[in-house]
Short mmCIF file of N, CA, C and O in Angstrom, two decimals:
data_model
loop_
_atom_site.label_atom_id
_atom_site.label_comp_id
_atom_site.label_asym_id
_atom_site.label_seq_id
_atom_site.Cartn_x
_atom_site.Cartn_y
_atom_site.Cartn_z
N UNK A 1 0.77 -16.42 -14.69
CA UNK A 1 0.81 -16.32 -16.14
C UNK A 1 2.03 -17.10 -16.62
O UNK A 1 3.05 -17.03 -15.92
N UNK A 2 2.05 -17.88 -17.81
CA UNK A 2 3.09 -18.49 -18.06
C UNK A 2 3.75 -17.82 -18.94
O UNK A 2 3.17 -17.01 -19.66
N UNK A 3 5.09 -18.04 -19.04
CA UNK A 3 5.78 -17.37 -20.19
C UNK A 3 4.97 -17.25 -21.70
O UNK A 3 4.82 -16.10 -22.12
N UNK A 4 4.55 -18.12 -22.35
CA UNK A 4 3.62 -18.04 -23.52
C UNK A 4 3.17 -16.89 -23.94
O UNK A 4 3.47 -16.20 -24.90
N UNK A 5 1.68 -16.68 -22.29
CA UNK A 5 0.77 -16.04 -22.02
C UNK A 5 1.23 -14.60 -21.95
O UNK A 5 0.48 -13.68 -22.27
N UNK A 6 2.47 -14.41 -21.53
CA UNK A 6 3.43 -13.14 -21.29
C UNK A 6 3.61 -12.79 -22.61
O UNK A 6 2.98 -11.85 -23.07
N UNK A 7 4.59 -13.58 -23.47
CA UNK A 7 5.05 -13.21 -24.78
C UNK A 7 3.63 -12.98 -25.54
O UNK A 7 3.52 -11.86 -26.04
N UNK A 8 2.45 -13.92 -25.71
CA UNK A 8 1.13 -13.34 -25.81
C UNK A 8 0.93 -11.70 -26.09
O UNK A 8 1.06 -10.92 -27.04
N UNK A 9 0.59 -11.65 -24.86
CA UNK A 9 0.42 -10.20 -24.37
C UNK A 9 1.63 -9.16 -25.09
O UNK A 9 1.26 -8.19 -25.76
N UNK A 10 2.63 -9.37 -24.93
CA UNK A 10 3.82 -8.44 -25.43
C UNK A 10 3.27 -8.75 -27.63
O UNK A 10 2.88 -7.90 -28.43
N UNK A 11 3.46 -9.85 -27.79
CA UNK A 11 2.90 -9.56 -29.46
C UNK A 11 1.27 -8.80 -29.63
O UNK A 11 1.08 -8.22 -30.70
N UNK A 12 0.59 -8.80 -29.02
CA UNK A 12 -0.97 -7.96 -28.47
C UNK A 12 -0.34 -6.31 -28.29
O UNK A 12 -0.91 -5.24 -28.49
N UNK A 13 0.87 -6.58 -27.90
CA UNK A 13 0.78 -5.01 -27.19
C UNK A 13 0.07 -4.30 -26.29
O UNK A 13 -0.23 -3.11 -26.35
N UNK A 14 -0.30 -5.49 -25.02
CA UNK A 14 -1.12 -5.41 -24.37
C UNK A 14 -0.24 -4.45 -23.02
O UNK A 14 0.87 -4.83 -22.65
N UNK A 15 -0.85 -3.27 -22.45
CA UNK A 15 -0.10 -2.68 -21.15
C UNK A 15 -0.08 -3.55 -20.26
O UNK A 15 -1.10 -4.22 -20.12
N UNK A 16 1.20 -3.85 -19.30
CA UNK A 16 1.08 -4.82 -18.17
C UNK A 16 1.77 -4.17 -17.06
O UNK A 16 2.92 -3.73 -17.13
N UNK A 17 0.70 -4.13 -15.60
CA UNK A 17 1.34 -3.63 -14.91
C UNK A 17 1.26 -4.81 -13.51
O UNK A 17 0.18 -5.21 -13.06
N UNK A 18 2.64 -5.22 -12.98
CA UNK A 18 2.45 -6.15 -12.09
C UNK A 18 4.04 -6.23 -10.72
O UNK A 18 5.12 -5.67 -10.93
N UNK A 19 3.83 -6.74 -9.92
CA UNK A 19 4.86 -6.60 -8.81
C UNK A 19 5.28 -7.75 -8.67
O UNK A 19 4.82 -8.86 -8.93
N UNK A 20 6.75 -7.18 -7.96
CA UNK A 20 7.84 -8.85 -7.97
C UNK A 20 8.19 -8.40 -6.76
O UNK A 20 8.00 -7.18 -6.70
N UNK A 21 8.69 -8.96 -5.55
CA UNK A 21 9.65 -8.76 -4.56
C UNK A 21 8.66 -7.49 -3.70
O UNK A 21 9.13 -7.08 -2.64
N UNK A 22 7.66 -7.06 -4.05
CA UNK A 22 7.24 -5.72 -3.46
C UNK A 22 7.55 -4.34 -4.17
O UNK A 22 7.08 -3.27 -3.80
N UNK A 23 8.33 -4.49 -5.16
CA UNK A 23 8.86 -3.53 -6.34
C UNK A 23 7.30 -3.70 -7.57
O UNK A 23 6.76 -4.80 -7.74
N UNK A 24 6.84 -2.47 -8.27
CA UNK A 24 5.79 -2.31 -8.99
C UNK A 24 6.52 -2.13 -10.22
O UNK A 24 7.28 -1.18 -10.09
N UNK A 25 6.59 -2.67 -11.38
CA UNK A 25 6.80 -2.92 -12.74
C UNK A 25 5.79 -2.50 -13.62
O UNK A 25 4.60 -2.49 -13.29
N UNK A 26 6.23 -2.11 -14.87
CA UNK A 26 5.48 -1.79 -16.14
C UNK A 26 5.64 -2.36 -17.25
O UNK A 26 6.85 -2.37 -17.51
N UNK A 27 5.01 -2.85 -18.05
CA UNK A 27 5.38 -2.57 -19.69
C UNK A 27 4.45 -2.58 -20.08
O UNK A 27 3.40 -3.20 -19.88
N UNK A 28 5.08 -1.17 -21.29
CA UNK A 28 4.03 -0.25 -22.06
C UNK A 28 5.18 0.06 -23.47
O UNK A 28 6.37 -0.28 -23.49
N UNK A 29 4.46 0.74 -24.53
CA UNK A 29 4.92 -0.05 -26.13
C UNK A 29 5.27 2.03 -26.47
O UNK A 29 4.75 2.90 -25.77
N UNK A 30 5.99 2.27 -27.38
CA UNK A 30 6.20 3.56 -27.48
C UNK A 30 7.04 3.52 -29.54
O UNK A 30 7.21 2.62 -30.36
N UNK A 31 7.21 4.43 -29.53
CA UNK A 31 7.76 4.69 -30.77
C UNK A 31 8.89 5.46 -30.75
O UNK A 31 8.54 6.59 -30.42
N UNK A 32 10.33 5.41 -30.99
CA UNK A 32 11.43 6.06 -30.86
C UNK A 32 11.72 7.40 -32.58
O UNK A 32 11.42 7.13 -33.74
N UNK A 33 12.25 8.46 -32.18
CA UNK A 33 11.98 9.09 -33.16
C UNK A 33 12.39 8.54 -34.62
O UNK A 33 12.06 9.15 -35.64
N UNK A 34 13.23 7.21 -34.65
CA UNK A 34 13.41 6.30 -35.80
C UNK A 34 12.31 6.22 -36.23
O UNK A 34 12.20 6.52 -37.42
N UNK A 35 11.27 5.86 -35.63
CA UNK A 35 10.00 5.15 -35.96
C UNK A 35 9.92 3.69 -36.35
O UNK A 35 9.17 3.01 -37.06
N UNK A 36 11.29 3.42 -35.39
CA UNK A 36 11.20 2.02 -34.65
C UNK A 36 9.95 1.76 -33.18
O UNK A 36 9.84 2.58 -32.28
N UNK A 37 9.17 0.52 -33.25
CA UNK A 37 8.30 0.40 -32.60
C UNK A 37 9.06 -0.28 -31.30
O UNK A 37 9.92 -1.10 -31.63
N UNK A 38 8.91 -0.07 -29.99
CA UNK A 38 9.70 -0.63 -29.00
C UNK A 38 9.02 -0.86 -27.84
O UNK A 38 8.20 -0.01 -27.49
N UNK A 39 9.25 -2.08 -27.01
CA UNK A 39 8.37 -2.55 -25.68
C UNK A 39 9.57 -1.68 -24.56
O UNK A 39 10.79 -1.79 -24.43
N UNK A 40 8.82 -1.04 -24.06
CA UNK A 40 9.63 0.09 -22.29
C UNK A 40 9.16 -0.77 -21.48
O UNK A 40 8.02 -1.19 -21.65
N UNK A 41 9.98 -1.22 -20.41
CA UNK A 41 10.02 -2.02 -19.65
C UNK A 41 11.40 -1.11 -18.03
O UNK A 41 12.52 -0.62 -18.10
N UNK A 42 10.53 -1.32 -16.99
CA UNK A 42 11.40 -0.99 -15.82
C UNK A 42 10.06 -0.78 -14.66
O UNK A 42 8.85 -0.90 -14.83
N UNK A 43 10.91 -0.41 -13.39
CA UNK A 43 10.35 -0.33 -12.35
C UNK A 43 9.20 1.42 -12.72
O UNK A 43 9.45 2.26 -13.58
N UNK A 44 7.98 1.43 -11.70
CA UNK A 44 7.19 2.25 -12.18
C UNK A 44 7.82 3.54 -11.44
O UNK A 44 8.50 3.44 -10.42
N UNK A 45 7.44 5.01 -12.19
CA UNK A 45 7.95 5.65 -11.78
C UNK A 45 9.57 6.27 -12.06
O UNK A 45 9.89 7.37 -11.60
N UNK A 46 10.36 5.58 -12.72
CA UNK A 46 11.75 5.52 -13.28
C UNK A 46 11.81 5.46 -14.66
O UNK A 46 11.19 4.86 -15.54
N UNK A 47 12.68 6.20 -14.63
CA UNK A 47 13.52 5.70 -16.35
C UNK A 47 13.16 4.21 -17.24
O UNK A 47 13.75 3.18 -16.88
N UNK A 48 12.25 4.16 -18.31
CA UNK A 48 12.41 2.81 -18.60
C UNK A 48 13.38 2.14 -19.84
O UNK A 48 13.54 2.97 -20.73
N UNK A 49 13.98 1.05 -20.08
CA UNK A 49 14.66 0.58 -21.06
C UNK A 49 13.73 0.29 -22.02
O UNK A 49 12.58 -0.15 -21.93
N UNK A 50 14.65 0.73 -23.29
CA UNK A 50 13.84 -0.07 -24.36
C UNK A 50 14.65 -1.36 -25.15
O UNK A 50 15.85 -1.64 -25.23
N UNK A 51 13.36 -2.03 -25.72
CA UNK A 51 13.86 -3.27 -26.37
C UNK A 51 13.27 -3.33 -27.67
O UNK A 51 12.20 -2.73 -27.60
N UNK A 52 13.40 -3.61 -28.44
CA UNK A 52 13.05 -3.74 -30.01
C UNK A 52 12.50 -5.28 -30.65
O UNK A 52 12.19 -5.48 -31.82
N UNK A 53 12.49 -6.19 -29.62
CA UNK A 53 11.50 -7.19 -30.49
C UNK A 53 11.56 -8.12 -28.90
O UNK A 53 12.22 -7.79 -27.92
N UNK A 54 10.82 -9.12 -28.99
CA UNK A 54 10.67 -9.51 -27.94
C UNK A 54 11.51 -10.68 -27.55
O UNK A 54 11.36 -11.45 -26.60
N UNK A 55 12.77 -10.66 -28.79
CA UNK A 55 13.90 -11.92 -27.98
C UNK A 55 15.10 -10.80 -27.30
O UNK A 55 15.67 -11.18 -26.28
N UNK A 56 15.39 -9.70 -27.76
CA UNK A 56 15.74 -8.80 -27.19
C UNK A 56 15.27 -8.35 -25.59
O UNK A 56 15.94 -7.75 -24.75
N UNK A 57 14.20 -8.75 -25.53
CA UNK A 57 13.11 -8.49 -24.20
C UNK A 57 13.41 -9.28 -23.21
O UNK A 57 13.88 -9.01 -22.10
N UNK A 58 13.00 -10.63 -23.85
CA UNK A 58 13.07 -11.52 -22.75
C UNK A 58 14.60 -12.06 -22.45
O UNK A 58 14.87 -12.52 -21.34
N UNK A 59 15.58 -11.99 -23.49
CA UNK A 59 16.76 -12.00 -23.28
C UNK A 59 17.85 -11.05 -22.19
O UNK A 59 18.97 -11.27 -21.74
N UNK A 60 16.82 -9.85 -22.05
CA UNK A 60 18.16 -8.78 -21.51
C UNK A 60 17.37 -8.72 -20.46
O UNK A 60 18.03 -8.50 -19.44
N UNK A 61 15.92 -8.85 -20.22
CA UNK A 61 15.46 -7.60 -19.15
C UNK A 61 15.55 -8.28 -18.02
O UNK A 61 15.46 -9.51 -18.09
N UNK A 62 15.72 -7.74 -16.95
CA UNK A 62 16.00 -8.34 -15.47
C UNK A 62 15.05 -7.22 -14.66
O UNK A 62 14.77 -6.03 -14.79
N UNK A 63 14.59 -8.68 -13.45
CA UNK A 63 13.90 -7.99 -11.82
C UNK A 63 15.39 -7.67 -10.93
O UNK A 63 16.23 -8.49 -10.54
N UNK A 64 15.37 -6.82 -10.84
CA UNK A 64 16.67 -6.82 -9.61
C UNK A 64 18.18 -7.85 -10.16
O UNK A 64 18.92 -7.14 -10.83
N UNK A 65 18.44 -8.56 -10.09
CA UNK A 65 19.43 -9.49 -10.64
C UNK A 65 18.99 -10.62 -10.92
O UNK A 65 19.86 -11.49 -11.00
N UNK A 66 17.61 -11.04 -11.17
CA UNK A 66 17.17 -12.12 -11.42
C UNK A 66 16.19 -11.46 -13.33
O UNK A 66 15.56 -10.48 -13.72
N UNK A 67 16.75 -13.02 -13.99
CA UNK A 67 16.38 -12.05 -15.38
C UNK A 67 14.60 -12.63 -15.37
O UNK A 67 14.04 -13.54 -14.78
N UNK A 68 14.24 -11.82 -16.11
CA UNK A 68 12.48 -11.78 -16.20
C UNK A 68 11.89 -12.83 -16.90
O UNK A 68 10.67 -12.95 -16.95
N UNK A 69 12.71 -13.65 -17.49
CA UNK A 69 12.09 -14.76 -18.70
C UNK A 69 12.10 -16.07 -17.04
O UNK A 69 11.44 -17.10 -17.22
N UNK A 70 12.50 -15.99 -16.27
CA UNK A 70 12.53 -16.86 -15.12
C UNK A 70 11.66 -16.86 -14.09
O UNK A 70 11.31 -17.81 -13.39
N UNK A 71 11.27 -15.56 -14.04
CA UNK A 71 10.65 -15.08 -12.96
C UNK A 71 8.85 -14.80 -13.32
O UNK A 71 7.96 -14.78 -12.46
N UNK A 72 8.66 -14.59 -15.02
CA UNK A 72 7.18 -14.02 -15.00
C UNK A 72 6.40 -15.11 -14.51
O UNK A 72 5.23 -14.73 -14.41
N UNK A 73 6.56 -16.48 -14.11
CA UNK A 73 5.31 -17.32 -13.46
C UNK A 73 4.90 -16.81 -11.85
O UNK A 73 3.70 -16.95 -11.62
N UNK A 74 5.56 -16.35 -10.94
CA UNK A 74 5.92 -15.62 -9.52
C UNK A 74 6.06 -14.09 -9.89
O UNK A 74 6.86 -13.39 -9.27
N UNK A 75 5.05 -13.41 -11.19
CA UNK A 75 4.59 -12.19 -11.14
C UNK A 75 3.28 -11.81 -10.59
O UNK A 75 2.27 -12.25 -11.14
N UNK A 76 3.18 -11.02 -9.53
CA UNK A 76 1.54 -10.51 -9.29
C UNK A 76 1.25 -9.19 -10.32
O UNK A 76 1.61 -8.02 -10.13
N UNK A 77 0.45 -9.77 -11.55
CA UNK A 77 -0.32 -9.11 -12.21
C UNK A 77 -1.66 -7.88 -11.70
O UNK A 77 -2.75 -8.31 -11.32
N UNK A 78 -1.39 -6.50 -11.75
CA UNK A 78 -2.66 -5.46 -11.43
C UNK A 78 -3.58 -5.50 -12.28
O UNK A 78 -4.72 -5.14 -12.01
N UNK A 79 -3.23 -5.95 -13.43
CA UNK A 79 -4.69 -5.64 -14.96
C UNK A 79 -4.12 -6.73 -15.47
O UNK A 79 -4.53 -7.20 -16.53
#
């Protein structure tokens, strides 16, 4: 998937669940009691971070120490 196709999906609000390194990843969309709308993003199973628009997203979020705006072409996508 190319970055585009990623940011795509994240303005869709589409659920994405896919693996990097052998580690299983999520992102899924939630509402904070602000009733600010926010993309959760982290490993599955754990605590996830939130981000509030998607330059915030692709700016902060990291696989392990490698940040995610680098890495989503060498993501294996489940759905």
């Amino acid at each position: 998937m190319t970055l585009e196709q990623f940011r795509q999906n994240i303005e869709l609000k589409k659920e994405m669940d896919f693996s990097s390194r052998g580690i299983d990843f999520s992102v899924s969309y939630g509402r904070d009691d602000d009733g600010r709308n926010y993309i959760a993003f982290g490993e599955k199973h754990l605590p996830y971070e939130k981000y509030y628009s998607w330059g915030e997203f692709i700016n902060a979020a990291k696989i392990g120490n490698a940040w995610l705006r680098y890495s989503v072409e060498d993501l294996v996508f489940s759905n």
